[in-house]
CSV table of C-alpha atoms in Angstrom, one decimal:
chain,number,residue,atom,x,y,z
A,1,UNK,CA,28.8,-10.9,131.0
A,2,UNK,CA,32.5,-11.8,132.2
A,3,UNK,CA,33.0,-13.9,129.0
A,4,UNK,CA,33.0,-10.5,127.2
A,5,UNK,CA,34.9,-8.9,129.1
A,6,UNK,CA,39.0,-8.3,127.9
A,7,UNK,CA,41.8,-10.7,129.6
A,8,UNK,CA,42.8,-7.5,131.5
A,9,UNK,CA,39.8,-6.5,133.1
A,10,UNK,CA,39.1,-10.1,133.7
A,11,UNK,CA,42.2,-10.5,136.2
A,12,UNK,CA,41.6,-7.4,137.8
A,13,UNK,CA,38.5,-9.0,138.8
A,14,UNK,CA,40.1,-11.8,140.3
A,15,UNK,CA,42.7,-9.7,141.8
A,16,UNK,CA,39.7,-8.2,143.6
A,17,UNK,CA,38.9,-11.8,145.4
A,18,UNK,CA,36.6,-12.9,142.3
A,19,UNK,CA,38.8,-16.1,141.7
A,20,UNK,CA,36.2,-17.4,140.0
A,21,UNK,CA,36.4,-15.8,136.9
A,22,UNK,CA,39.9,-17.4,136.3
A,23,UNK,CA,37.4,-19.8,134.8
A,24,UNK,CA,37.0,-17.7,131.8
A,25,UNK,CA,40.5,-17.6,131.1
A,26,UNK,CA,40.8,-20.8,131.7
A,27,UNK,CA,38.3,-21.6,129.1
A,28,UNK,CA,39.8,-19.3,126.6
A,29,UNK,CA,43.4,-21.2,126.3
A,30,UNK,CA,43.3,-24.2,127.6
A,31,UNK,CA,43.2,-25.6,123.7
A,32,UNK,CA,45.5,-23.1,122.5
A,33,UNK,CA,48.1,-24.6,125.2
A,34,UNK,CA,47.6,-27.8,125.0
A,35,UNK,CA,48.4,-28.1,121.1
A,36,UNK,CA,51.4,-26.2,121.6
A,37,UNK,CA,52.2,-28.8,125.4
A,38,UNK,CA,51.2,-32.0,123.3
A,39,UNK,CA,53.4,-30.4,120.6
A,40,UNK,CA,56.1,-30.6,122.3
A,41,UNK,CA,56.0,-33.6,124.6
A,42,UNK,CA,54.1,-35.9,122.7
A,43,UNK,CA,52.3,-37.7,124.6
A,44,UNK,CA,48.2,-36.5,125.9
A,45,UNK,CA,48.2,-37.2,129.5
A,46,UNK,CA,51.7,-35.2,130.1
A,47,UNK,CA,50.4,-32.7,127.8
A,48,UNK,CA,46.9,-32.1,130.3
A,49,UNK,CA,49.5,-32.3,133.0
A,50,UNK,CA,51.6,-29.4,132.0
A,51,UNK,CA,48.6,-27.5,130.8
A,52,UNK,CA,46.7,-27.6,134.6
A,53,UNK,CA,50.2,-26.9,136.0
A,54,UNK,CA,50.7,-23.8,134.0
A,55,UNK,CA,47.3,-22.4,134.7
A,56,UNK,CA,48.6,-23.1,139.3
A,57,UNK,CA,51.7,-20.9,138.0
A,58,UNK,CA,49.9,-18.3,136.0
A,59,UNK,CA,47.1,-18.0,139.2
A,60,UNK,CA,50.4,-17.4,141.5
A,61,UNK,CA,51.6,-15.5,139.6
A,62,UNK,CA,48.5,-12.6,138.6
A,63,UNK,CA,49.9,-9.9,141.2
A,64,UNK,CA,53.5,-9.6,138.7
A,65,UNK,CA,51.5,-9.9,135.4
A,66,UNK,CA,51.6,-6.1,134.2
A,67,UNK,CA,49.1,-4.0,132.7
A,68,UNK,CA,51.0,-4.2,129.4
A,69,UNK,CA,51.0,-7.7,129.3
A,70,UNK,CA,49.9,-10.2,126.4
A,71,UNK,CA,47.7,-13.0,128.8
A,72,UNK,CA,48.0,-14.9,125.8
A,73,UNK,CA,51.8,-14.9,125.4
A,74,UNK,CA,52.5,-15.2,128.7
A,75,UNK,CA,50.8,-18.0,129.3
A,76,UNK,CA,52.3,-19.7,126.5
A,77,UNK,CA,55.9,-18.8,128.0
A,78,UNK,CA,54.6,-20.8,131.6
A,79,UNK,CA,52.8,-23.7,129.2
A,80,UNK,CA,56.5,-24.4,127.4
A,81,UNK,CA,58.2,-23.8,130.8
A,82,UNK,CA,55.8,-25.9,132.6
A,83,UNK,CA,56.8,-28.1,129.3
A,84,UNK,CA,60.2,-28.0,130.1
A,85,UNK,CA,59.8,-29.4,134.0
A,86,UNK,CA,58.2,-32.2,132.5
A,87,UNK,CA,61.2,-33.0,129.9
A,88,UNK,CA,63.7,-33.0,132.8
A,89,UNK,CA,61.3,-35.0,134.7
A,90,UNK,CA,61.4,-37.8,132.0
A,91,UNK,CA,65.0,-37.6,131.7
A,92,UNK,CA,65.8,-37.4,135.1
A,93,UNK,CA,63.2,-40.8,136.2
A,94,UNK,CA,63.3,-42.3,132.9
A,95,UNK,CA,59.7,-42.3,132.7
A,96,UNK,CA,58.7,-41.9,128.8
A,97,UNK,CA,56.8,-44.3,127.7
A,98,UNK,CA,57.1,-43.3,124.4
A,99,UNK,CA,55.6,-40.9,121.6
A,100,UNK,CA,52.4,-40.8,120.1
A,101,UNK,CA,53.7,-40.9,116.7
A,102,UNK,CA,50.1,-41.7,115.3
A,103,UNK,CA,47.7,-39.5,116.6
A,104,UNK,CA,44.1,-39.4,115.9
A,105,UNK,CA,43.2,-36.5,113.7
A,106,UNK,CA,39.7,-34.7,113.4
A,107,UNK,CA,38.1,-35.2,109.9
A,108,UNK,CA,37.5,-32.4,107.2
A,109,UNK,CA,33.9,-31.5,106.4
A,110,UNK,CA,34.9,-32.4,102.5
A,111,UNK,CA,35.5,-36.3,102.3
A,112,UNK,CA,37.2,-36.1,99.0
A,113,UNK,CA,39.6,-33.6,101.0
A,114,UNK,CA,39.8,-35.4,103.9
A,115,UNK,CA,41.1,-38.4,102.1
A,116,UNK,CA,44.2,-36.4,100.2
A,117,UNK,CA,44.7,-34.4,103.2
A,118,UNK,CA,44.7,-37.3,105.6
A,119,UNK,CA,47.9,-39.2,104.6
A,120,UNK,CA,50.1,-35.4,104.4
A,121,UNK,CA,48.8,-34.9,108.2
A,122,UNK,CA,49.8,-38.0,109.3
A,123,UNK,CA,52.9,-37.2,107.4
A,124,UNK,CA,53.4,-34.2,108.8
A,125,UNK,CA,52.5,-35.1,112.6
A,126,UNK,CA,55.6,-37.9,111.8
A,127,UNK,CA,57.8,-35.4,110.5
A,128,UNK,CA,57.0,-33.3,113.4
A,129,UNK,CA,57.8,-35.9,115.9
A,130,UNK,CA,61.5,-35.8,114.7
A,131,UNK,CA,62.5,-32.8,115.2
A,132,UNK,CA,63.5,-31.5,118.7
A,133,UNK,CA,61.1,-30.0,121.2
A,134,UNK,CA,62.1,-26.3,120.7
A,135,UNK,CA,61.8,-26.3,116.9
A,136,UNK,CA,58.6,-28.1,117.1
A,137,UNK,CA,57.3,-25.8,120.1
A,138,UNK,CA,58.7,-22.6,117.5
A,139,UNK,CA,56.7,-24.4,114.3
A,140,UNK,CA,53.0,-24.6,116.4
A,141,UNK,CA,53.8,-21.5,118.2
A,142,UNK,CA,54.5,-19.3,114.7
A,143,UNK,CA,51.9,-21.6,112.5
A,144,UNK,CA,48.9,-22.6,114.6
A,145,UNK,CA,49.2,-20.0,117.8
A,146,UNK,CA,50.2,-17.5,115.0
A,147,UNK,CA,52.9,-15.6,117.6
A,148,UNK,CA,55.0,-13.5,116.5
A,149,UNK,CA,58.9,-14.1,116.1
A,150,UNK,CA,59.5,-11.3,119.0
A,151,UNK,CA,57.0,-13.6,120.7
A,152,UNK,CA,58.7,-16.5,119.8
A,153,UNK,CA,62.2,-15.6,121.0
A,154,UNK,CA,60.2,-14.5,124.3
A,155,UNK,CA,59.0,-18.1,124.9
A,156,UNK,CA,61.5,-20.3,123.8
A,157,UNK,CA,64.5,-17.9,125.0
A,158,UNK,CA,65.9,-17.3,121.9
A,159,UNK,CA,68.4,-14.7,120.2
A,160,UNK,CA,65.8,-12.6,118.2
A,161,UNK,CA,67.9,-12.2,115.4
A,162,UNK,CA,68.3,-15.7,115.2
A,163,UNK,CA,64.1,-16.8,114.8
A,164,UNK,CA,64.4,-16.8,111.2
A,165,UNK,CA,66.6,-18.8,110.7
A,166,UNK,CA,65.9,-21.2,112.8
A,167,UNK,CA,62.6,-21.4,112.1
A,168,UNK,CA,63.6,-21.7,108.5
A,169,UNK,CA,66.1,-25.1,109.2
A,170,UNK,CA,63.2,-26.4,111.3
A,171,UNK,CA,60.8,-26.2,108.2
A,172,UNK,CA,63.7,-27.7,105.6
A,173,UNK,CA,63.7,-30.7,108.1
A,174,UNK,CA,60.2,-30.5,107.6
A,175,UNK,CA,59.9,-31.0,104.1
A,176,UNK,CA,63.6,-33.1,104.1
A,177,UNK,CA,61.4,-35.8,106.6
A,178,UNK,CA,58.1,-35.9,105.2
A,179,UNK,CA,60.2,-36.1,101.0
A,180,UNK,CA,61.9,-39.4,103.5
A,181,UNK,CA,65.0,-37.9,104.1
A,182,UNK,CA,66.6,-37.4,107.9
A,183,UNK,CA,67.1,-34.8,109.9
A,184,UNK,CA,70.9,-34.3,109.2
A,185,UNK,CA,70.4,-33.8,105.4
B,1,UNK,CA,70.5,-12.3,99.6
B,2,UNK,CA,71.7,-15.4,97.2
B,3,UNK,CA,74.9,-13.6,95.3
B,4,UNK,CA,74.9,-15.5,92.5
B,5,UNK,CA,71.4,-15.1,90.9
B,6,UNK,CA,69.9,-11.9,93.4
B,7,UNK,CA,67.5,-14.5,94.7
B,8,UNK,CA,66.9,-13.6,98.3
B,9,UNK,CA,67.1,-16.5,100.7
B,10,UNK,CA,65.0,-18.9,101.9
B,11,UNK,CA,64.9,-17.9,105.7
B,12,UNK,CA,64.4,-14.0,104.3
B,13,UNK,CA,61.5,-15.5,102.2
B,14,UNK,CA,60.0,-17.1,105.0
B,15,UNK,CA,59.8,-14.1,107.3
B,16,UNK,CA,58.5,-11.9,104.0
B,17,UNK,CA,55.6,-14.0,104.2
B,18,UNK,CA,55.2,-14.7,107.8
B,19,UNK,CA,54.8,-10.6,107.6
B,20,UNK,CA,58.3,-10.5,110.0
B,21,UNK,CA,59.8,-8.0,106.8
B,22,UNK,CA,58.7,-5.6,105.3
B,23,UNK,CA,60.9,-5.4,102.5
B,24,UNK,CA,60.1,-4.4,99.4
B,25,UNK,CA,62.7,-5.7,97.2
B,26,UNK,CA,61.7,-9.1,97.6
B,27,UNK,CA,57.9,-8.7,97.0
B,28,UNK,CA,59.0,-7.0,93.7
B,29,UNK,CA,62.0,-9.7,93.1
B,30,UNK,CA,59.0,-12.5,93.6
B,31,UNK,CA,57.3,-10.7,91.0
B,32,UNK,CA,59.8,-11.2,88.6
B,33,UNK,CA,61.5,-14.3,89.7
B,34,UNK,CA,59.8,-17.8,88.0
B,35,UNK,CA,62.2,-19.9,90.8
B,36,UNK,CA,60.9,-17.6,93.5
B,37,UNK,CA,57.8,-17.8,92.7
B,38,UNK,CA,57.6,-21.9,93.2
B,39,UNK,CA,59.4,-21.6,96.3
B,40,UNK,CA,56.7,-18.7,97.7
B,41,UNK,CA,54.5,-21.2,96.3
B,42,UNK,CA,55.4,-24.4,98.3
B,43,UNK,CA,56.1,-22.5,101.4
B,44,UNK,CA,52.5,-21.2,101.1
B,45,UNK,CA,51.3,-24.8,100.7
B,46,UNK,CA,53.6,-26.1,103.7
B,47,UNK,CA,52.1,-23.5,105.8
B,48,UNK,CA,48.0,-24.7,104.9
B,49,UNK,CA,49.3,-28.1,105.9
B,50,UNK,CA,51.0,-27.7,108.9
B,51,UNK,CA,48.0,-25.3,110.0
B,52,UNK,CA,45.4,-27.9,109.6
B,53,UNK,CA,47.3,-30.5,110.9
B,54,UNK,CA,47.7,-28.6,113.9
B,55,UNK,CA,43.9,-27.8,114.1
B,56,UNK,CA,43.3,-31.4,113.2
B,57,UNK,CA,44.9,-32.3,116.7
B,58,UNK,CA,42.1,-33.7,119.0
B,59,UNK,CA,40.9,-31.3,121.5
B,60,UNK,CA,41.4,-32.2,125.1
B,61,UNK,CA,39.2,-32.8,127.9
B,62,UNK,CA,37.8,-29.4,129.2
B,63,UNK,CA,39.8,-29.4,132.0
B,64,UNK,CA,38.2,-26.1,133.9
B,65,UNK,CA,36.9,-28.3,136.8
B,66,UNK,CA,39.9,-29.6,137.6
B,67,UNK,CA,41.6,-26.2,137.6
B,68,UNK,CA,39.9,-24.3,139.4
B,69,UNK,CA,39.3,-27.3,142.2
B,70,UNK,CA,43.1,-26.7,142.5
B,71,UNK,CA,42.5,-23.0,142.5
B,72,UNK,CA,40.0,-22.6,145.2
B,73,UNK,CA,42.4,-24.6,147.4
B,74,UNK,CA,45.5,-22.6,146.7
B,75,UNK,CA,46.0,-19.2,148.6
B,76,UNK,CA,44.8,-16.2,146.7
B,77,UNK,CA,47.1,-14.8,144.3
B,78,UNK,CA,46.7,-11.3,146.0
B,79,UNK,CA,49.3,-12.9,148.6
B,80,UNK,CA,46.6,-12.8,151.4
B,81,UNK,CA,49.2,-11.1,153.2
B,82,UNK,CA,47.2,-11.7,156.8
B,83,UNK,CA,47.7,-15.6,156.3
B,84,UNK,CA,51.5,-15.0,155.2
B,85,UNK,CA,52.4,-12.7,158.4
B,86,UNK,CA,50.6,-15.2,160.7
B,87,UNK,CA,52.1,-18.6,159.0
B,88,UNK,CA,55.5,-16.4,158.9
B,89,UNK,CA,55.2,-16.1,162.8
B,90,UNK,CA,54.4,-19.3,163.9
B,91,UNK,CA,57.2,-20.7,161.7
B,92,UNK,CA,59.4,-18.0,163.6
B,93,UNK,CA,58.0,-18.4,167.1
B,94,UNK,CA,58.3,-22.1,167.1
B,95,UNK,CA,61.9,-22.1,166.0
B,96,UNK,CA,62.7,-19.3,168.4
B,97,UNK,CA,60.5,-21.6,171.1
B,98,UNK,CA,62.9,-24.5,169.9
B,99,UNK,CA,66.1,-23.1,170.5
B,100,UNK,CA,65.3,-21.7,173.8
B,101,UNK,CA,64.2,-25.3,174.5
B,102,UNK,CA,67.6,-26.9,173.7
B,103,UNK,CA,69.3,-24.0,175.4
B,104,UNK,CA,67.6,-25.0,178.6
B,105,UNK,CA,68.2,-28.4,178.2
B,106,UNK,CA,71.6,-27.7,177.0
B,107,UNK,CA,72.0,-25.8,180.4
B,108,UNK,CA,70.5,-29.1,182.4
B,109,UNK,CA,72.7,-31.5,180.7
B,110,UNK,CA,75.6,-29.5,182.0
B,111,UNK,CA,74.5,-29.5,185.8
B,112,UNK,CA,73.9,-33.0,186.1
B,113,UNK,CA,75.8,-36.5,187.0
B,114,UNK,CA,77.6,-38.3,184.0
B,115,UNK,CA,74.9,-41.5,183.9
B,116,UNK,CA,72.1,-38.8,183.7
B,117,UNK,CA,74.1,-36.8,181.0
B,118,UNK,CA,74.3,-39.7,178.6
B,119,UNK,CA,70.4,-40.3,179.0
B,120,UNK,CA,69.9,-36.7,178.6
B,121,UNK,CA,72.3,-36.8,175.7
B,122,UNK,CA,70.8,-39.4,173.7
B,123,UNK,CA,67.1,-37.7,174.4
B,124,UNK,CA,68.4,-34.3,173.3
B,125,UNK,CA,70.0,-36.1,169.9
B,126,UNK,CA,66.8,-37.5,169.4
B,127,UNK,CA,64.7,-34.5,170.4
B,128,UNK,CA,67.0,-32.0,167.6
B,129,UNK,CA,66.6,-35.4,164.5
B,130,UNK,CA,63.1,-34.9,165.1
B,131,UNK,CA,61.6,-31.5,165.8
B,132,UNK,CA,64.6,-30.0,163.6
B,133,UNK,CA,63.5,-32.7,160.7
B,134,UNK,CA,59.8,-31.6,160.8
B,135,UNK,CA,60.7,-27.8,161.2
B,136,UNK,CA,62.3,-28.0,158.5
B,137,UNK,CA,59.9,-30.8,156.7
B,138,UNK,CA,56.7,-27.7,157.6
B,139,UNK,CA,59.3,-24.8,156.5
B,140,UNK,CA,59.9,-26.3,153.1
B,141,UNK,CA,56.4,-27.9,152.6
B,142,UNK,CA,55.1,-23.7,153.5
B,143,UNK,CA,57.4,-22.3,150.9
B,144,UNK,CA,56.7,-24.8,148.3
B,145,UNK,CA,53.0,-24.9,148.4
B,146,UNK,CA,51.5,-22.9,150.9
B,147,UNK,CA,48.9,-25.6,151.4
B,148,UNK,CA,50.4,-27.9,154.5
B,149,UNK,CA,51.8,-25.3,157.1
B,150,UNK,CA,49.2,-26.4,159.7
B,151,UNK,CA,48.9,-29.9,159.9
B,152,UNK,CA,53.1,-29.9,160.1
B,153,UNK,CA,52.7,-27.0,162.5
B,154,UNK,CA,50.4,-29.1,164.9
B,155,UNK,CA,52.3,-32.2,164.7
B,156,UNK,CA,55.4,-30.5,165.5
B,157,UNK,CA,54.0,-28.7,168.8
B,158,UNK,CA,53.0,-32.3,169.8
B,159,UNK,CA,56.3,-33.8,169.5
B,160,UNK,CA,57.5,-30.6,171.3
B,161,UNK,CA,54.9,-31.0,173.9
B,162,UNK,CA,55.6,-35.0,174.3
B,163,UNK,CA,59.0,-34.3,174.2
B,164,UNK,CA,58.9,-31.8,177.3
B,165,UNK,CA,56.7,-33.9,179.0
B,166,UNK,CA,59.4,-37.0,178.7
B,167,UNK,CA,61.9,-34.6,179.8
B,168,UNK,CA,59.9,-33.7,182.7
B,169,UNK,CA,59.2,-37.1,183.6
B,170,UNK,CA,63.4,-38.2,183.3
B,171,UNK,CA,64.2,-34.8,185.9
B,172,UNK,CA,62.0,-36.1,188.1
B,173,UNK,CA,62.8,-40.0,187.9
């Protein structure tokens, strides 16, 4: 079975002309990047958008992925680039048609849970909202892709010293938002 | 680390628990410190929310179909490197085919009467707007995509073709 199979193996087979297994990788992060793509540009449809373009660029661009690669990492680097053509997009043809500051959120299994938890989400997903799109694409990429901060500094091109810290100011405007403070405090 | 009360701070905190340090000093310092403690505490909390928010997201559309439609039409990402020599030559053997055109006519537009040159002239302004705007239209639409090299490269050989064919017809009016 191909779906067993590791990420490596898996693109040496398609490097052998069996493009159709790009279906299994396909299958295995698609979700994984679109959280992080509608993390960071708010809005579903541009989110699907830059998630089928970076799966174009990451086909392309098999024959340069090395053996020692992290598929997973990788991709996520092309997902926030491919993130990034569609922020200069907007800005360049003024084409945003604005965030999805309330976003429809899956319900807990525990209703009494669901209820409490349901308003901090929402909360949260605000909060979120305001900051800027590299400290919200480090906050999903650290807390829900669970990267690392050398992974981290990989995608979003940052000084590896300087992860921490930022990571930490992203979280005080966080809390500082969802308490109903700004971003400046 | 906080010089006034040893406390470390809250960035070196955040990487402790996010497993980026390994640093023993502040799990022992956390043992000790009440203050530390609630912050360790709330960060712990932040990090449960922002988690299941996150995984609260809706999922989107399986979007496989679409992908690999998209795939299957793209060139394979072993370079095909048949396909690349062969577009790479046409795009090269068309251009050299267009210059030695315009030489030629260059060379006729020299020869011949003044009323006949500025006929010529206009024709051969035309002919380089065109051809030279879809040579370049096919070259850049090959480098980009990879997908539209041979419709371009057939409409330009017919405006070459009707263009020699007009130029025949003028040399012999």
């Amino acid at each position: 079975m191909v779906e067993n199979l590791s990420d490596l193996e898996i693109i040496e087979l398609i490097l052998k002309g069996q493009k159709s297994n790009f279906a299994v990788l396909v299958s295995r992060y698609q979700q994984a990047a679109y959280k992080l793509a509608l993390g960071i540009l708010l809005q579903k449809a541009d989110a699907e958008d830059a998630v089928s373009d970076a799966f174009i660029k990451a086909y392309m661009a098999l024959p340069g992925c090395r053996k020692d690669t992290n598929f997973n990492s990788w991709f996520l680097k092309i997902t926030y680039n491919c993130c990034l053509d569609i922020l200069r997009k907007r800005k360049k043809f003024q084409s945003f048609n604005g965030l999805e500051d309330t976003i429809e959120l899956a319900s807990d299994e525990d209703p009494l849970q669901d209820l409490v938890d349901r308003e901090h989400k929402e909360g949260l997903w605000q909060a979120l909202n305001k900051l800027n799109h590299e400290e919200r694409g480090a906050v999903i990429l650290k807390y829900y892709n669970e990267a690392s901060y050398l992974e981290i500094a990989r995608t979003l091109n940052w000084p590896m010293g300087t992860v921490a810290s930022r990571l930490s100011r992203a979280r005080d405007k966080l809390r500082n938002l969802m308490e109903g403070g700004s971003t400046d405090e | 680390m906080n010089k006034k009360n040893n406390c470390p701070d809250r960035p070196e905190i955040l990487a402790w628990l996010d497993k980026e340090r390994q640093d023993e000093t502040i799990a022992s310092h956390v043992g000790n410190c009440c203050s530390c403690r609630e912050v360790v505490k709330k960060i712990k909390e932040e990090n449960r929310l922002i988690k299941s928010t996150l995984e609260s997201l809706p999922p989107m559309q399986d979007l496989n179909e679409k992908i690999m439609a998209r795939v299957f039409a793209l060139v394979s990402p072993d370079g095909n490197s048949l396909f690349s020599a062969f577009s790479y030559l046409l795009i090269l053997s068309s251009s050299f085919g267009m210059l030695l055109l315009y030489l030629y006519i260059a060379g006729f537009l020299a020869s011949s009467s003044w009323s006949v040159l500025l006929i010529k002239g206009i024709s051969f302004v035309t002919s380089i707007i065109v051809n030279g705007g879809t040579i370049l239209d096919y070259a850049l639409d090959w480098i980009l995509s990879g997908k539209t090299l041979i419709p371009s490269l057939a409409i330009t050989v017919a405006v070459m073709f009707i263009n020699i064919l007009q130029k025949r017809r003028l040399s012999n009016d």
